[in-house]
PDB file of C-alpha atoms in Angstrom:
ATOM      1  CA  ARG Q 254     -26.733 -61.292  23.419  1.00 44.00           C
ATOM      2  CA  SER Q 255     -26.393 -61.547  27.263  1.00 57.00           C
ATOM      3  CA  VAL Q 256     -27.745 -64.414  29.102  1.00 58.00           C
ATOM      4  CA  ILE Q 257     -29.711 -61.877  31.255  1.00 59.00           C
ATOM      5  CA  TYR Q 258     -31.454 -60.720  27.986  1.00 62.00           C
ATOM      6  CA  GLN Q 259     -32.318 -64.297  26.833  1.00 63.00           C
ATOM      7  CA  LEU Q 260     -33.737 -64.999  30.337  1.00 64.00           C
ATOM      8  CA  LYS Q 261     -35.909 -61.979  30.456  1.00 67.00           C
ATOM      9  CA  LYS Q 262     -37.629 -63.066  27.027  1.00 69.00           C
ATOM     10  CA  HIS Q 263     -38.949 -66.231  28.849  1.00 68.00           C
ATOM     11  CA  ILE Q 264     -39.491 -65.188  32.404  1.00 70.00           C
ATOM     12  CA  ASN Q 265     -41.968 -62.841  33.357  1.00 70.00           C
ATOM     13  CA  LYS Q 266     -40.778 -62.116  36.920  1.00 66.00           C
ATOM     14  CA  PRO Q 267     -38.415 -59.666  38.517  1.00 63.00           C
ATOM     15  CA  MET Q 268     -34.760 -61.039  38.283  1.00 56.00           C
ATOM     16  CA  LEU Q 269     -31.730 -60.090  40.138  1.00 55.00           C
ATOM     17  CA  PHE Q 270     -28.370 -61.604  39.019  1.00 55.00           C
ATOM     18  CA  LEU Q 271     -25.570 -61.319  41.424  1.00 54.00           C
ATOM     19  CA  PRO Q 272     -22.025 -62.730  40.950  1.00 51.00           C
ATOM     20  CA  PHE Q 273     -20.804 -65.743  42.532  1.00 50.00           C
ATOM     21  CA  GLY Q 274     -17.726 -65.733  44.739  1.00 50.00           C
ATOM     22  CA  VAL Q 275     -16.563 -66.944  48.188  1.00 49.00           C
ATOM     23  CA  TRP Q 276     -14.607 -64.672  50.452  1.00 47.00           C
ATOM     24  CA  ASN Q 277     -11.641 -66.838  51.928  1.00 50.00           C
ATOM     25  CA  LYS Q 278      -9.303 -64.790  54.114  1.00 47.00           C
ATOM     26  CA  ALA Q 279      -6.904 -67.685  53.796  1.00 46.00           C
ATOM     27  CA  SER Q 280      -6.532 -67.231  50.114  1.00 48.00           C
ATOM     28  CA  VAL Q 281      -5.041 -63.924  50.431  1.00 48.00           C
ATOM     29  CA  GLY Q 282      -1.310 -64.044  49.864  1.00 47.00           C
ATOM     30  CA  ASP Q 283       1.418 -61.568  51.144  1.00 48.00           C
ATOM     31  CA  GLN Q 284       0.731 -57.928  51.831  1.00 46.00           C
ATOM     32  CA  ILE Q 285       1.203 -55.743  48.725  1.00 48.00           C
ATOM     33  CA  TYR Q 286       0.681 -52.399  50.640  1.00 47.00           C
ATOM     34  CA  GLU Q 287       1.469 -50.874  54.078  1.00 51.00           C
ATOM     35  CA  ASP Q 288      -1.308 -51.470  56.695  1.00 60.00           C
ATOM     36  CA  ASN Q 289      -1.403 -47.806  57.672  1.00 74.00           C
ATOM     37  CA  LYS Q 290      -2.669 -46.764  54.255  1.00 84.00           C
ATOM     38  CA  ILE Q 291      -6.178 -46.748  52.810  1.00 89.00           C
ATOM     39  CA  THR Q 292      -6.071 -48.538  49.434  1.00 92.00           C
ATOM     40  CA  PHE Q 293      -8.160 -47.379  46.563  1.00 93.00           C
ATOM     41  CA  THR Q 294      -8.405 -49.676  43.635  1.00 96.00           C
ATOM     42  CA  VAL Q 295      -9.741 -49.171  40.127  1.00 95.00           C
ATOM     43  CA  ILE Q 296     -10.562 -52.386  38.373  1.00 93.00           C
ATOM     44  CA  GLY Q 297     -10.563 -52.914  34.716  1.00 89.00           C
ATOM     45  CA  GLY Q 298      -8.644 -52.139  31.508  1.00 90.00           C
ATOM     46  CA  ILE Q 299      -7.272 -48.582  31.118  1.00 93.00           C
ATOM     47  CA  GLU Q 300      -9.333 -47.856  28.166  1.00 90.00           C
ATOM     48  CA  GLU Q 301     -10.559 -44.125  27.386  1.00 90.00           C
ATOM     49  CA  PHE Q 302     -14.050 -45.465  26.004  1.00 86.00           C
ATOM     50  CA  ARG Q 303     -14.825 -47.238  29.223  1.00 85.00           C
ATOM     51  CA  ARG Q 304     -13.321 -45.360  32.077  1.00 90.00           C
ATOM     52  CA  ASP Q 305     -12.137 -41.752  33.206  1.00 93.00           C
ATOM     53  CA  TYR Q 306      -8.776 -42.400  34.759  1.00 95.00           C
ATOM     54  CA  GLU Q 307      -8.169 -38.648  34.346  1.00 95.00           C
ATOM     55  CA  ILE Q 308     -10.482 -37.688  36.955  1.00 93.00           C
ATOM     56  CA  ILE Q 309      -8.513 -39.787  39.582  1.00 94.00           C
ATOM     57  CA  LEU Q 310      -5.189 -38.222  38.389  1.00 94.00           C
ATOM     58  CA  ASN Q 311      -6.899 -34.644  38.526  1.00 93.00           C
ATOM     59  CA  THR Q 312      -8.262 -35.439  42.092  1.00 91.00           C
ATOM     60  CA  ILE Q 313      -4.947 -36.637  43.228  1.00 91.00           C
ATOM     61  CA  TYR Q 314      -3.213 -33.333  41.983  1.00 90.00           C
ATOM     62  CA  ILE Q 315      -5.788 -31.274  43.830  1.00 91.00           C
ATOM     63  CA  ILE Q 316      -5.096 -33.083  47.010  1.00 89.00           C
ATOM     64  CA  LYS Q 317      -1.316 -32.677  46.554  1.00 89.00           C
ATOM     65  CA  ASN Q 318      -1.939 -28.947  46.225  1.00 90.00           C
ATOM     66  CA  LYS Q 319      -4.581 -28.488  49.000  1.00 91.00           C
ATOM     67  CA  TYR Q 320      -3.782 -31.195  51.460  1.00 87.00           C
ATOM     68  CA  PRO Q 321      -0.390 -32.613  50.752  1.00 86.00           C
ATOM     69  CA  ASP Q 322       0.041 -34.574  53.916  1.00 86.00           C
ATOM     70  CA  LEU Q 323      -2.874 -36.669  53.018  1.00 86.00           C
ATOM     71  CA  LEU Q 324      -0.922 -38.403  50.358  1.00 86.00           C
ATOM     72  CA  GLU Q 325       1.065 -40.271  52.860  1.00 85.00           C
ATOM     73  CA  ASP Q 326      -2.162 -41.879  53.954  1.00 87.00           C
ATOM     74  CA  PHE Q 327      -3.330 -43.804  50.867  1.00 87.00           C
ATOM     75  CA  GLN Q 328      -2.305 -45.863  47.852  1.00 92.00           C
ATOM     76  CA  ILE Q 329      -4.221 -45.966  44.591  1.00 95.00           C
ATOM     77  CA  ILE Q 330      -3.909 -49.249  42.551  1.00 96.00           C
ATOM     78  CA  PHE Q 331      -4.765 -49.324  38.715  1.00 96.00           C
ATOM     79  CA  LEU Q 332      -5.760 -53.220  38.521  1.00 95.00           C
ATOM     80  CA  GLY Q 333      -5.769 -53.308  34.832  1.00 93.00           C
ATOM     81  CA  THR Q 334      -3.673 -52.706  31.796  1.00 93.00           C
ATOM     82  CA  PRO Q 335      -3.760 -50.661  28.661  1.00 90.00           C
ATOM     83  CA  LYS Q 336      -4.648 -53.839  26.834  1.00 79.00           C
ATOM     84  CA  THR Q 337      -2.722 -52.976  23.717  1.00 81.00           C
ATOM     85  CA  LYS Q 338       0.394 -51.298  22.664  1.00 80.00           C
ATOM     86  CA  SER Q 339      -1.455 -48.959  20.455  1.00 84.00           C
ATOM     87  CA  ASN Q 340      -3.592 -47.656  23.281  1.00 83.00           C
ATOM     88  CA  ASN Q 341      -2.352 -44.281  23.706  1.00 93.00           C
ATOM     89  CA  TYR Q 342      -4.794 -43.204  26.328  1.00 93.00           C
ATOM     90  CA  GLY Q 343      -3.849 -46.090  28.591  1.00 93.00           C
ATOM     91  CA  HIS Q 344      -0.173 -45.673  28.377  1.00 93.00           C
ATOM     92  CA  SER Q 345      -0.387 -41.821  28.922  1.00 94.00           C
ATOM     93  CA  ILE Q 346      -2.338 -42.587  32.282  1.00 95.00           C
ATOM     94  CA  LEU Q 347       0.440 -45.002  33.283  1.00 95.00           C
ATOM     95  CA  LYS Q 348       3.075 -42.247  32.277  1.00 95.00           C
ATOM     96  CA  LYS Q 349       1.289 -39.555  34.393  1.00 95.00           C
ATOM     97  CA  ALA Q 350       0.963 -42.088  37.421  1.00 95.00           C
ATOM     98  CA  GLU Q 351       4.672 -42.764  36.969  1.00 95.00           C
ATOM     99  CA  TYR Q 352       5.593 -39.070  36.689  1.00 94.00           C
ATOM    100  CA  PHE Q 353       3.393 -38.523  39.973  1.00 92.00           C
ATOM    101  CA  ASN Q 354       5.179 -41.314  41.751  1.00 93.00           C
ATOM    102  CA  ASP Q 355       8.619 -39.723  40.771  1.00 93.00           C
ATOM    103  CA  THR Q 356       7.837 -36.201  41.347  1.00 89.00           C
ATOM    104  CA  PHE Q 357       5.485 -35.814  44.440  1.00 84.00           C
ATOM    105  CA  ALA Q 358       4.580 -39.063  46.330  1.00 84.00           C
ATOM    106  CA  ASN Q 359       4.849 -42.874  45.548  1.00 87.00           C
ATOM    107  CA  ILE Q 360       1.171 -43.485  45.740  1.00 91.00           C
ATOM    108  CA  PHE Q 361       0.160 -45.267  42.598  1.00 95.00           C
ATOM    109  CA  LEU Q 362       0.657 -48.927  41.917  1.00 95.00           C
ATOM    110  CA  TYR Q 363       0.019 -49.953  38.135  1.00 95.00           C
ATOM    111  CA  PHE Q 364       0.583 -52.767  35.756  1.00 93.00           C
ATOM    112  CA  ASP Q 365       1.634 -52.754  32.199  1.00 86.00           C
ATOM    113  CA  LYS Q 366       1.303 -56.525  31.550  1.00 90.00           C
ATOM    114  CA  TYR Q 367      -1.228 -59.252  32.410  1.00 91.00           C
ATOM    115  CA  ILE Q 368      -1.937 -59.602  35.956  1.00 93.00           C
ATOM    116  CA  PRO Q 369      -2.314 -62.951  37.073  1.00 94.00           C
ATOM    117  CA  GLU Q 370      -5.527 -64.118  38.654  1.00 91.00           C
ATOM    118  CA  ASN Q 371      -4.001 -65.040  42.012  1.00 92.00           C
ATOM    119  CA  LYS Q 372      -2.287 -61.426  42.194  1.00 93.00           C
ATOM    120  CA  TYR Q 373      -5.453 -59.859  41.153  1.00 93.00           C
ATOM    121  CA  ARG Q 374      -7.527 -61.453  43.815  1.00 90.00           C
ATOM    122  CA  GLU Q 375      -4.789 -60.729  46.421  1.00 91.00           C
ATOM    123  CA  ILE Q 376      -5.071 -57.036  45.388  1.00 93.00           C
ATOM    124  CA  VAL Q 377      -8.795 -56.807  45.409  1.00 92.00           C
ATOM    125  CA  ALA Q 378      -9.104 -58.682  48.795  1.00 89.00           C
ATOM    126  CA  LYS Q 379      -6.771 -56.119  50.356  1.00 89.00           C
ATOM    127  CA  SER Q 380      -8.347 -53.125  48.889  1.00 92.00           C
ATOM    128  CA  ASP Q 381     -10.342 -50.719  51.200  1.00 91.00           C
ATOM    129  CA  VAL Q 382     -12.443 -49.086  48.375  1.00 92.00           C
ATOM    130  CA  ILE Q 383     -13.065 -49.676  44.766  1.00 93.00           C
ATOM    131  CA  ILE Q 384     -13.432 -46.706  42.681  1.00 93.00           C
ATOM    132  CA  ASN Q 385     -15.325 -47.159  39.507  1.00 90.00           C
ATOM    133  CA  PRO Q 386     -14.731 -44.131  37.155  1.00 91.00           C
ATOM    134  CA  ILE Q 387     -16.839 -45.732  34.426  1.00 87.00           C
ATOM    135  CA  ARG Q 388     -18.052 -43.477  31.569  1.00 87.00           C
ATOM    136  CA  LEU Q 389     -21.976 -43.884  31.794  1.00 82.00           C
ATOM    137  CA  LYS Q 390     -22.563 -42.852  28.379  1.00 82.00           C
ATOM    138  CA  ASN Q 391     -20.363 -45.435  26.835  1.00 75.00           C
ATOM    139  CA  TYR Q 392     -20.774 -48.376  29.441  1.00 65.00           C
ATOM    140  CA  LYS Q 393     -22.585 -50.993  27.206  1.00 54.00           C
ATOM    141  CA  PHE Q 394     -21.605 -53.991  28.976  1.00 50.00           C
ATOM    142  CA  GLY Q 395     -24.710 -54.551  31.473  1.00 51.00           C
ATOM    143  CA  GLY Q 396     -25.759 -53.202  34.689  1.00 62.00           C
ATOM    144  CA  LEU Q 397     -22.787 -54.710  36.684  1.00 68.00           C
ATOM    145  CA  CYS Q 398     -19.413 -53.503  35.982  1.00 77.00           C
ATOM    146  CA  SER Q 399     -16.304 -55.473  37.286  1.00 80.00           C
ATOM    147  CA  GLY Q 400     -16.137 -53.008  40.190  1.00 82.00           C
ATOM    148  CA  VAL Q 401     -19.430 -53.829  41.367  1.00 80.00           C
ATOM    149  CA  VAL Q 402     -18.900 -57.379  40.981  1.00 81.00           C
ATOM    150  CA  GLU Q 403     -15.778 -57.291  43.063  1.00 86.00           C
ATOM    151  CA  SER Q 404     -17.352 -55.100  45.453  1.00 84.00           C
ATOM    152  CA  ILE Q 405     -20.236 -57.700  45.995  1.00 80.00           C
ATOM    153  CA  ILE Q 406     -17.863 -60.628  46.257  1.00 83.00           C
ATOM    154  CA  TRP Q 407     -15.281 -58.892  48.637  1.00 84.00           C
ATOM    155  CA  ALA Q 408     -17.709 -57.045  50.758  1.00 83.00           C
ATOM    156  CA  ILE Q 409     -15.772 -53.683  49.840  1.00 88.00           C
ATOM    157  CA  PRO Q 410     -17.395 -50.382  49.482  1.00 88.00           C
ATOM    158  CA  GLY Q 411     -17.307 -48.798  46.077  1.00 87.00           C
ATOM    159  CA  VAL Q 412     -17.449 -45.260  44.544  1.00 88.00           C
ATOM    160  CA  TYR Q 413     -19.508 -44.877  41.465  1.00 84.00           C
ATOM    161  CA  PRO Q 414     -20.181 -41.908  39.057  1.00 84.00           C
ATOM    162  CA  ASN Q 415     -23.259 -39.888  39.850  1.00 81.00           C
ATOM    163  CA  GLY Q 416     -26.026 -41.267  37.820  1.00 78.00           C
ATOM    164  CA  TYR Q 417     -24.854 -44.892  37.977  1.00 78.00           C
ATOM    165  CA  GLU Q 418     -28.092 -46.891  38.756  1.00 73.00           C
ATOM    166  CA  ILE Q 419     -27.634 -49.453  41.519  1.00 68.00           C
ATOM    167  CA  VAL Q 420     -30.332 -52.149  41.501  1.00 65.00           C
ATOM    168  CA  ASN Q 421     -32.984 -51.684  44.326  1.00 65.00           C
ATOM    169  CA  GLU Q 422     -32.106 -55.045  45.936  1.00 61.00           C
ATOM    170  CA  LEU Q 423     -28.408 -53.764  46.492  1.00 63.00           C
ATOM    171  CA  LEU Q 424     -29.216 -50.304  47.997  1.00 62.00           C
ATOM    172  CA  SER Q 425     -29.592 -51.570  51.482  1.00 61.00           C
ATOM    173  CA  SER Q 426     -26.409 -53.695  51.251  1.00 56.00           C
TER     174      SER Q 426
END
């Protein structure tokens, strides 16, 4: 069981748990994207059970058809991997992103292997928006998903699915 659950059994007061982190611009390495592009980052493993990556790919396809010039203005980073070789969903998402890059516009950056922590931090720190396409019905890992945690640590706006409950203390942030 989680630490939060254990503490709530013994403390009869409202509690707010925030991730700890310190933003340090000097710790950010070389640039990974062009300055003139808006960078959207999706954080976490590419797993069908936890996240809906298809919605991102479908949205990009719609943008390509309706507003093709916009594709030059942004980049999408999948900052996670399929985790296992048998993860068909994760590998199919990467293949679709690769196909999109080769066929229409090179806007997806993705990884098929472990991302070292220093590279991970560099990418998050340089992101403009964090997208959190979590599946609410299947998300059983607590109230703070990795996207919320990184949004707080790095002071980056986040996009969440309709119905995701943000704790009241963060609403004015």
